[in-house]
Amino acid sequence: MPLLVMKFGGTSVANLERIENAAKKVQKEVERGYDVIVIVSAMSGETNKLVGYVEGTSKLYDAREYDAVVASGENVTAGLMALRLQEMGVPARSWQGWQVPINTTSAHGSARFMSIPRDNLDAKFAEGFKVAVVAGFQGVSAEGRVTTLGRGGSDTTAVAFAAAFDAERCDIYTDVDGVYTTDPRVSDKARKMDKIAFEEMLELASLGAKVLQTRSVELAMRYNVRLRVLSSFEDTDEQSGTLVCGEEEIMESKVVSGIAFSREEAKITLFTIEDRPGVASAIFGPLADAGVNVDMIVQNISEKDYDEAHPGAVTDMTFSCPINQVERAKKALEDAQAAGKIKYDDLIIDTDVAKVSVVGIGMRSHTGVAAKMFSSLSAENVNIKVISTSEIKISVLIDRKYMELAVQALHDCFDLDKA
């Protein structure tokens, strides 16, 4: 039988009524002749509640017990979904991570997949079961302990199963009806795309788009798993939603496909650091050790013989990071200076910035995208603080108060409201 993977997020299974609605979508695919692996998240809000229980019990908690508690939310949903399908006459069985088994590393709270053997599920399908309902977000370590994959791990679970079982497609059901050119809450001209390339989706996800989890897109691109994003709350058919696929499936790409943004950014500048080999390593090594996710980096041109207090070459270094990592970054840099690893005159932190990015695989073969982007921002009097680029994206750091204006201007500039 052909096989589909269907994943339902927390809002899609938030209560018994929504679980029944999701089960009806699964039933339709079974009636079309598919065997189905359903990946479920915990009910909306349940994981936060369980995390609260853990933190309320133990501030310095054992990560193994944390995983044991928070993984239980998905177990409940899987059982309820299987029961609902059985009531509808669909042969279904629920599976927890250890029962499959979903073999992962032992990094509790942020485990990664090692393997997903097919034998147990294949045997059940051979017996006549049509649906395997698998608890997402979890697995089992080599030590036999329950592990969890981190936030958004159910998306990654779905893609991993689609790859392991050679699924025809992996459908991600959520509370939006597809991937848009930008957030419709920011621009009322945002347009749902029929198709988007893996690389574009990966850039958009990593730059702030919340539709898909970054790791799931990475995995889909590596194993060429066709993803479809669609709504749990609308009637759907095989043309619904947005297909995330290989570039070769897209006839002609627009130069820019989407605008991503992130409000939760900070800019940190180190003034008058030595300009010598190894100084960048001395700065970013401690930041990496502290778990700071550095993004955009700019180093100014050196000034020779700056003054008597700074003989030799000195420069300034600016970088961005998530706003919730600022204190960690500040401490890491101050500790590095106290230990004599780096020297700087001042450390300035700006937490009132946002990152706005244009993304599109068409940028590979078209010139002038940067000029058009910067001209559009200039026309709106939006000042650019930092710029970074890759082959298919350009990102700028700007004052946060101009973020929505910048997104709307760029959306209009690149005619993203037009198919």
Short mmCIF file of C-alpha atoms in Angstrom, two decimals, residues 21-375:
data_model
loop_
_atom_site.label_atom_id
_atom_site.label_comp_id
_atom_site.label_asym_id
_atom_site.label_seq_id
_atom_site.Cartn_x
_atom_site.Cartn_y
_atom_site.Cartn_z
CA ASN A 21 -11.83 16.45 13.29
CA ALA A 22 -8.23 15.31 12.74
CA ALA A 23 -9.30 11.66 12.82
CA LYS A 24 -11.80 12.33 10.02
CA LYS A 25 -8.97 13.68 7.85
CA VAL A 26 -6.99 10.49 8.54
CA GLN A 27 -10.04 8.38 7.70
CA LYS A 28 -10.35 10.11 4.30
CA GLU A 29 -6.76 9.18 3.42
CA VAL A 30 -7.39 5.56 4.48
CA GLU A 31 -10.46 5.51 2.22
CA ARG A 32 -8.25 6.72 -0.63
CA GLY A 33 -6.15 3.59 -0.20
CA TYR A 34 -3.28 4.78 1.97
CA ASP A 35 -1.70 3.27 5.03
CA VAL A 36 -1.09 6.20 7.36
CA ILE A 37 1.42 7.05 10.06
CA VAL A 38 -0.04 9.83 12.20
CA ILE A 39 2.36 11.92 14.32
CA VAL A 40 0.70 13.88 17.10
CA SER A 41 1.78 16.67 19.39
CA ALA A 42 0.53 17.21 22.91
CA MET A 43 -2.76 19.08 23.27
CA SER A 44 -2.32 22.85 23.01
CA GLY A 45 -0.84 24.23 26.26
CA GLU A 46 -0.18 20.79 27.74
CA THR A 47 3.61 20.82 27.31
CA ASN A 48 3.89 24.24 28.97
CA LYS A 49 1.82 22.93 31.88
CA LEU A 50 4.04 19.87 32.27
CA VAL A 51 7.21 21.99 32.10
CA GLY A 52 5.69 24.19 34.81
CA TYR A 53 5.13 21.12 37.00
CA VAL A 54 8.77 20.11 36.62
CA GLU A 55 10.14 23.59 37.36
CA GLY A 56 7.75 23.96 40.29
CA THR A 57 9.04 20.71 41.75
CA SER A 58 12.77 21.13 41.11
CA LYS A 59 14.65 24.21 39.93
CA LEU A 60 17.79 22.17 39.22
CA TYR A 61 15.92 19.23 37.74
CA ASP A 62 17.30 15.95 36.43
CA ALA A 63 16.98 16.18 32.63
CA ARG A 64 16.05 12.48 32.41
CA GLU A 65 13.03 13.02 34.68
CA TYR A 66 12.14 16.22 32.81
CA ASP A 67 11.87 14.16 29.62
CA ALA A 68 9.84 11.48 31.37
CA VAL A 69 7.30 14.10 32.43
CA VAL A 70 7.02 16.31 29.35
CA ALA A 71 6.86 13.37 26.90
CA SER A 72 3.63 12.22 28.54
CA GLY A 73 1.56 14.90 26.76
CA GLU A 74 2.07 13.28 23.36
CA ASN A 75 1.33 9.83 24.80
CA VAL A 76 -2.12 11.00 25.88
CA THR A 77 -2.91 12.47 22.46
CA ALA A 78 -1.72 9.34 20.63
CA GLY A 79 -3.97 7.09 22.72
CA LEU A 80 -7.00 9.34 22.29
CA MET A 81 -6.46 9.60 18.52
CA ALA A 82 -6.19 5.80 18.18
CA LEU A 83 -9.38 5.34 20.24
CA ARG A 84 -11.28 7.86 18.11
CA LEU A 85 -10.16 6.14 14.89
CA GLN A 86 -11.21 2.76 16.27
CA GLU A 87 -14.64 4.19 17.11
CA MET A 88 -14.88 5.31 13.47
CA GLY A 89 -14.12 1.78 12.26
CA VAL A 90 -10.51 2.46 11.25
CA PRO A 91 -8.01 -0.19 12.47
CA ALA A 92 -5.51 1.93 14.43
CA ARG A 93 -2.92 1.44 17.15
CA SER A 94 -0.97 4.01 19.18
CA TRP A 95 2.80 3.89 19.63
CA GLN A 96 5.08 5.62 22.11
CA GLY A 97 8.63 6.39 21.07
CA TRP A 98 10.19 3.45 22.89
CA GLN A 99 7.72 1.01 21.32
CA VAL A 100 8.61 1.80 17.69
CA PRO A 101 11.49 2.25 18.73
CA ILE A 102 12.61 5.78 17.81
CA ASN A 103 16.31 5.52 18.63
CA THR A 104 17.92 8.82 19.60
CA THR A 105 21.04 10.23 21.21
CA SER A 106 21.13 10.62 24.98
CA ALA A 107 21.01 14.45 24.92
CA HIS A 108 17.91 14.83 27.09
CA GLY A 109 15.74 17.77 26.05
CA SER A 110 17.49 18.11 22.67
CA ALA A 111 17.99 14.54 21.43
CA ARG A 112 18.63 13.72 17.77
CA PHE A 113 17.50 10.74 15.72
CA MET A 114 19.81 7.76 15.30
CA SER A 115 17.47 5.30 13.58
CA ILE A 116 13.81 4.29 13.18
CA PRO A 117 13.54 0.53 12.49
CA ARG A 118 10.51 -0.35 10.36
CA ASP A 119 9.91 -3.90 11.57
CA ASN A 120 7.33 -3.34 14.32
CA LEU A 121 5.09 -0.95 12.37
CA ASP A 122 5.42 -2.92 9.13
CA ALA A 123 4.29 -6.05 10.99
CA LYS A 124 1.16 -4.26 12.25
CA PHE A 125 0.33 -2.93 8.78
CA ALA A 126 0.74 -6.51 7.47
CA GLU A 127 -1.78 -7.68 10.09
CA GLY A 128 -4.40 -5.32 8.65
CA PHE A 129 -3.95 -2.20 10.74
CA LYS A 130 -4.36 0.89 8.57
CA VAL A 131 -3.10 3.61 10.93
CA ALA A 132 -0.15 3.85 13.34
CA VAL A 133 -0.55 6.82 15.68
CA VAL A 134 2.91 7.75 16.96
CA ALA A 135 3.65 10.14 19.82
CA GLY A 136 5.86 12.91 18.38
CA PHE A 137 8.64 14.85 20.10
CA GLN A 138 10.12 11.77 21.80
CA GLY A 139 12.36 8.75 21.45
CA VAL A 140 14.48 6.37 23.49
CA SER A 141 18.20 6.49 24.26
CA ALA A 142 20.66 3.61 24.13
CA GLU A 143 20.26 3.44 27.92
CA GLY A 144 16.53 2.80 27.52
CA ARG A 145 15.46 6.19 28.85
CA VAL A 146 12.75 8.38 27.29
CA THR A 147 14.21 11.37 25.45
CA THR A 148 12.65 14.49 23.94
CA LEU A 149 13.72 16.39 20.84
CA GLY A 150 13.19 20.02 21.85
CA ARG A 151 10.48 22.46 20.83
CA GLY A 152 8.96 21.69 17.44
CA GLY A 153 10.22 18.14 17.65
CA SER A 154 6.97 16.64 16.36
CA ASP A 155 7.56 18.22 12.93
CA THR A 156 10.98 16.59 12.87
CA THR A 157 9.48 13.27 13.98
CA ALA A 158 7.03 13.37 11.07
CA VAL A 159 9.75 14.03 8.50
CA ALA A 160 11.98 11.32 9.97
CA PHE A 161 9.17 8.75 9.67
CA ALA A 162 8.43 9.86 6.11
CA ALA A 163 12.09 9.30 5.23
CA ALA A 164 12.36 5.96 7.08
CA PHE A 165 9.15 4.54 5.52
CA ASP A 166 9.57 6.01 2.01
CA ALA A 167 6.28 7.88 2.37
CA GLU A 168 4.68 9.40 -0.69
CA ARG A 169 4.36 12.69 1.18
CA CYS A 170 4.43 14.19 4.66
CA ASP A 171 1.42 16.41 5.45
CA ILE A 172 1.87 18.93 8.30
CA TYR A 173 -1.53 20.02 9.60
CA THR A 174 -1.49 23.25 11.55
CA ASP A 175 -3.60 26.35 12.24
CA VAL A 176 -2.62 28.10 8.99
CA ASP A 177 -3.54 27.02 5.46
CA GLY A 178 -0.04 27.14 4.00
CA VAL A 179 3.19 29.11 3.72
CA TYR A 180 2.71 32.81 2.97
CA THR A 181 5.01 35.35 1.33
CA THR A 182 5.15 37.02 4.75
CA ASP A 183 3.10 37.05 7.94
CA PRO A 184 -0.48 38.09 6.99
CA ARG A 185 -0.74 39.86 10.35
CA VAL A 186 1.97 42.28 9.22
CA SER A 187 1.02 42.69 5.56
CA ASP A 188 -2.57 42.29 4.37
CA LYS A 189 -1.11 41.68 0.88
CA ALA A 190 0.60 38.45 1.96
CA ARG A 191 -0.12 35.61 -0.50
CA LYS A 192 -0.23 31.87 0.08
CA MET A 193 2.30 30.06 -2.11
CA ASP A 194 1.41 26.86 -3.92
CA LYS A 195 5.03 25.63 -3.85
CA ILE A 196 8.28 26.63 -2.21
CA ALA A 197 11.74 25.10 -2.53
CA PHE A 198 13.39 23.36 0.43
CA GLU A 199 16.22 25.91 0.52
CA GLU A 200 13.82 28.85 0.60
CA MET A 201 11.73 27.27 3.35
CA LEU A 202 14.85 26.51 5.36
CA GLU A 203 16.01 30.13 5.14
CA LEU A 204 12.55 31.47 6.02
CA ALA A 205 12.25 29.08 8.99
CA SER A 206 15.70 29.99 10.32
CA LEU A 207 15.04 33.72 9.85
CA GLY A 208 11.84 33.86 11.88
CA ALA A 209 8.99 32.23 9.95
CA LYS A 210 7.11 30.04 12.45
CA VAL A 211 5.28 27.68 10.06
CA LEU A 212 7.82 24.82 10.13
CA GLN A 213 10.58 23.91 12.54
CA THR A 214 14.07 24.39 11.07
CA ARG A 215 15.32 20.88 11.84
CA SER A 216 12.33 19.33 10.07
CA VAL A 217 13.07 21.28 6.88
CA GLU A 218 16.77 20.33 7.04
CA LEU A 219 15.80 16.67 7.32
CA ALA A 220 13.25 16.92 4.51
CA MET A 221 15.83 18.51 2.20
CA ARG A 222 18.46 15.89 3.05
CA TYR A 223 16.15 12.95 2.30
CA ASN A 224 14.01 14.68 -0.36
CA VAL A 225 10.78 14.28 1.63
CA ARG A 226 7.96 16.22 -0.01
CA LEU A 227 6.21 18.28 2.69
CA ARG A 228 2.77 19.80 2.50
CA VAL A 229 1.63 22.47 4.98
CA LEU A 230 -2.14 22.82 5.31
CA SER A 231 -4.90 23.73 7.73
CA SER A 232 -6.58 21.35 10.15
CA PHE A 233 -9.64 23.58 10.21
CA GLU A 234 -10.57 23.66 6.53
CA ASP A 235 -11.77 21.09 4.03
CA THR A 236 -8.71 20.06 2.04
CA ASP A 237 -7.90 18.12 -1.09
CA GLU A 238 -4.68 17.13 -2.84
CA GLN A 239 -4.23 20.69 -4.15
CA SER A 240 -4.60 22.39 -0.75
CA GLY A 241 -1.86 24.04 1.26
CA THR A 242 1.73 24.70 0.23
CA LEU A 243 4.07 22.01 -1.09
CA VAL A 244 7.69 22.21 0.10
CA CYS A 245 9.72 20.35 -2.49
CA GLY A 246 12.87 20.21 -4.59
CA GLU A 247 13.74 23.17 -6.78
CA GLU A 248 13.27 21.00 -9.88
CA GLU A 249 9.51 20.72 -9.16
CA ILE A 250 9.07 24.49 -9.41
CA MET A 251 8.69 25.63 -13.01
CA GLU A 252 9.87 29.23 -12.65
CA SER A 253 10.89 30.80 -9.36
CA LYS A 254 10.32 34.45 -8.50
CA VAL A 255 13.48 36.38 -7.72
CA VAL A 256 12.25 36.87 -4.14
CA SER A 257 9.78 34.37 -2.69
CA GLY A 258 9.21 35.69 0.81
CA ILE A 259 9.98 38.21 3.52
CA ALA A 260 10.95 36.90 6.97
CA PHE A 261 11.45 38.90 10.14
CA SER A 262 12.41 38.48 13.76
CA ARG A 263 11.61 40.95 16.52
CA GLU A 264 13.64 39.14 19.17
CA GLU A 265 17.08 40.35 18.11
CA ALA A 266 19.87 42.26 19.85
CA LYS A 267 23.01 43.98 18.55
CA ILE A 268 26.25 43.86 20.53
CA THR A 269 29.33 45.93 19.69
CA LEU A 270 32.84 45.64 21.12
CA PHE A 271 34.83 48.85 20.68
CA THR A 272 38.59 49.13 20.11
CA ILE A 273 39.61 45.50 20.09
CA GLU A 274 42.99 44.44 18.78
CA ASP A 275 43.10 43.78 15.05
CA ARG A 276 45.30 40.68 14.96
CA PRO A 277 45.07 37.03 13.91
CA GLY A 278 43.02 35.03 16.39
CA VAL A 279 40.99 37.86 17.89
CA ALA A 280 37.75 36.69 16.26
CA SER A 281 38.31 33.23 17.70
CA ALA A 282 39.01 34.74 21.12
CA ILE A 283 35.65 36.56 20.96
CA PHE A 284 33.38 33.97 19.40
CA GLY A 285 34.90 30.92 21.11
CA PRO A 286 33.64 31.96 24.59
CA LEU A 287 30.28 32.92 23.07
CA ALA A 288 29.96 29.46 21.53
CA ASP A 289 30.94 27.81 24.82
CA ALA A 290 28.21 29.85 26.53
CA GLY A 291 25.61 28.62 24.01
CA VAL A 292 25.10 32.02 22.36
CA ASN A 293 23.69 31.75 18.83
CA VAL A 294 25.60 34.44 16.93
CA ASP A 295 24.09 35.50 13.62
CA MET A 296 25.18 38.62 11.73
CA ILE A 297 28.82 39.73 12.17
CA VAL A 298 30.49 42.96 11.03
CA GLN A 299 34.10 43.99 11.64
CA ASN A 300 35.08 47.56 10.92
CA ILE A 301 38.17 48.56 8.92
CA SER A 302 41.24 48.79 11.13
CA GLU A 303 42.76 52.08 12.15
CA LYS A 304 46.52 52.02 12.47
CA ASP A 305 48.09 53.72 15.49
CA TYR A 306 44.70 54.67 16.90
CA ASP A 307 46.21 56.73 19.71
CA GLU A 308 48.89 56.48 22.34
CA ALA A 309 46.68 54.29 24.54
CA HIS A 310 46.10 51.86 21.66
CA PRO A 311 49.33 51.38 19.73
CA GLY A 312 49.01 49.19 16.65
CA ALA A 313 45.89 48.23 14.79
CA VAL A 314 42.48 48.30 16.47
CA THR A 315 38.96 47.71 15.22
CA ASP A 316 35.34 47.33 16.34
CA MET A 317 33.29 44.12 16.15
CA THR A 318 29.49 44.01 15.93
CA PHE A 319 27.27 40.93 15.99
CA SER A 320 23.64 40.03 16.56
CA CYS A 321 22.10 37.32 18.71
CA PRO A 322 18.66 36.41 20.12
CA ILE A 323 17.56 38.91 22.73
CA ASN A 324 17.10 36.19 25.37
CA GLN A 325 20.82 35.34 25.10
CA VAL A 326 22.13 38.86 25.69
CA GLU A 327 22.99 38.43 29.37
CA ARG A 328 24.75 35.15 28.61
CA ALA A 329 26.76 36.86 25.85
CA LYS A 330 27.66 39.81 28.06
CA LYS A 331 28.92 37.57 30.84
CA ALA A 332 30.96 35.43 28.43
CA LEU A 333 32.68 38.51 26.98
CA GLU A 334 33.31 40.10 30.37
CA ASP A 335 34.76 36.83 31.68
CA ALA A 336 36.99 36.56 28.61
CA GLN A 337 38.29 40.08 29.19
CA ALA A 338 38.86 39.42 32.89
CA ALA A 339 40.87 36.31 31.95
CA GLY A 340 43.03 38.36 29.55
CA LYS A 341 41.81 36.54 26.44
CA ILE A 342 40.45 39.71 24.79
CA LYS A 343 40.68 43.47 25.34
CA TYR A 344 38.06 46.06 24.51
CA ASP A 345 37.23 49.58 25.68
CA ASP A 346 33.47 49.32 25.75
CA LEU A 347 30.63 46.88 25.19
CA ILE A 348 27.40 48.42 23.86
CA ILE A 349 24.14 46.42 23.70
CA ASP A 350 21.14 47.49 21.63
CA THR A 351 18.03 45.41 22.34
CA ASP A 352 15.68 47.58 20.28
CA VAL A 353 16.41 46.09 16.85
CA ALA A 354 14.74 43.67 14.44
CA LYS A 355 15.98 41.55 11.55
CA VAL A 356 14.22 41.66 8.17
CA SER A 357 15.22 39.30 5.35
CA VAL A 358 14.33 38.75 1.70
CA VAL A 359 14.62 35.14 0.49
CA GLY A 360 14.47 33.58 -2.97
CA ILE A 361 16.32 30.99 -5.03
CA GLY A 362 15.84 33.29 -8.03
CA MET A 363 18.47 35.59 -6.50
CA ARG A 364 21.13 33.17 -7.75
CA SER A 365 20.54 34.20 -11.36
CA HIS A 366 19.38 37.81 -10.98
CA THR A 367 21.39 40.92 -10.17
CA GLY A 368 20.26 44.09 -8.45
CA VAL A 369 18.25 42.53 -5.62
CA ALA A 370 20.34 44.21 -2.91
CA ALA A 371 20.17 47.58 -4.65
CA LYS A 372 16.39 47.31 -5.00
CA MET A 373 16.00 46.26 -1.35
CA PHE A 374 18.17 49.06 0.00
CA SER A 375 16.50 51.65 -2.24
#
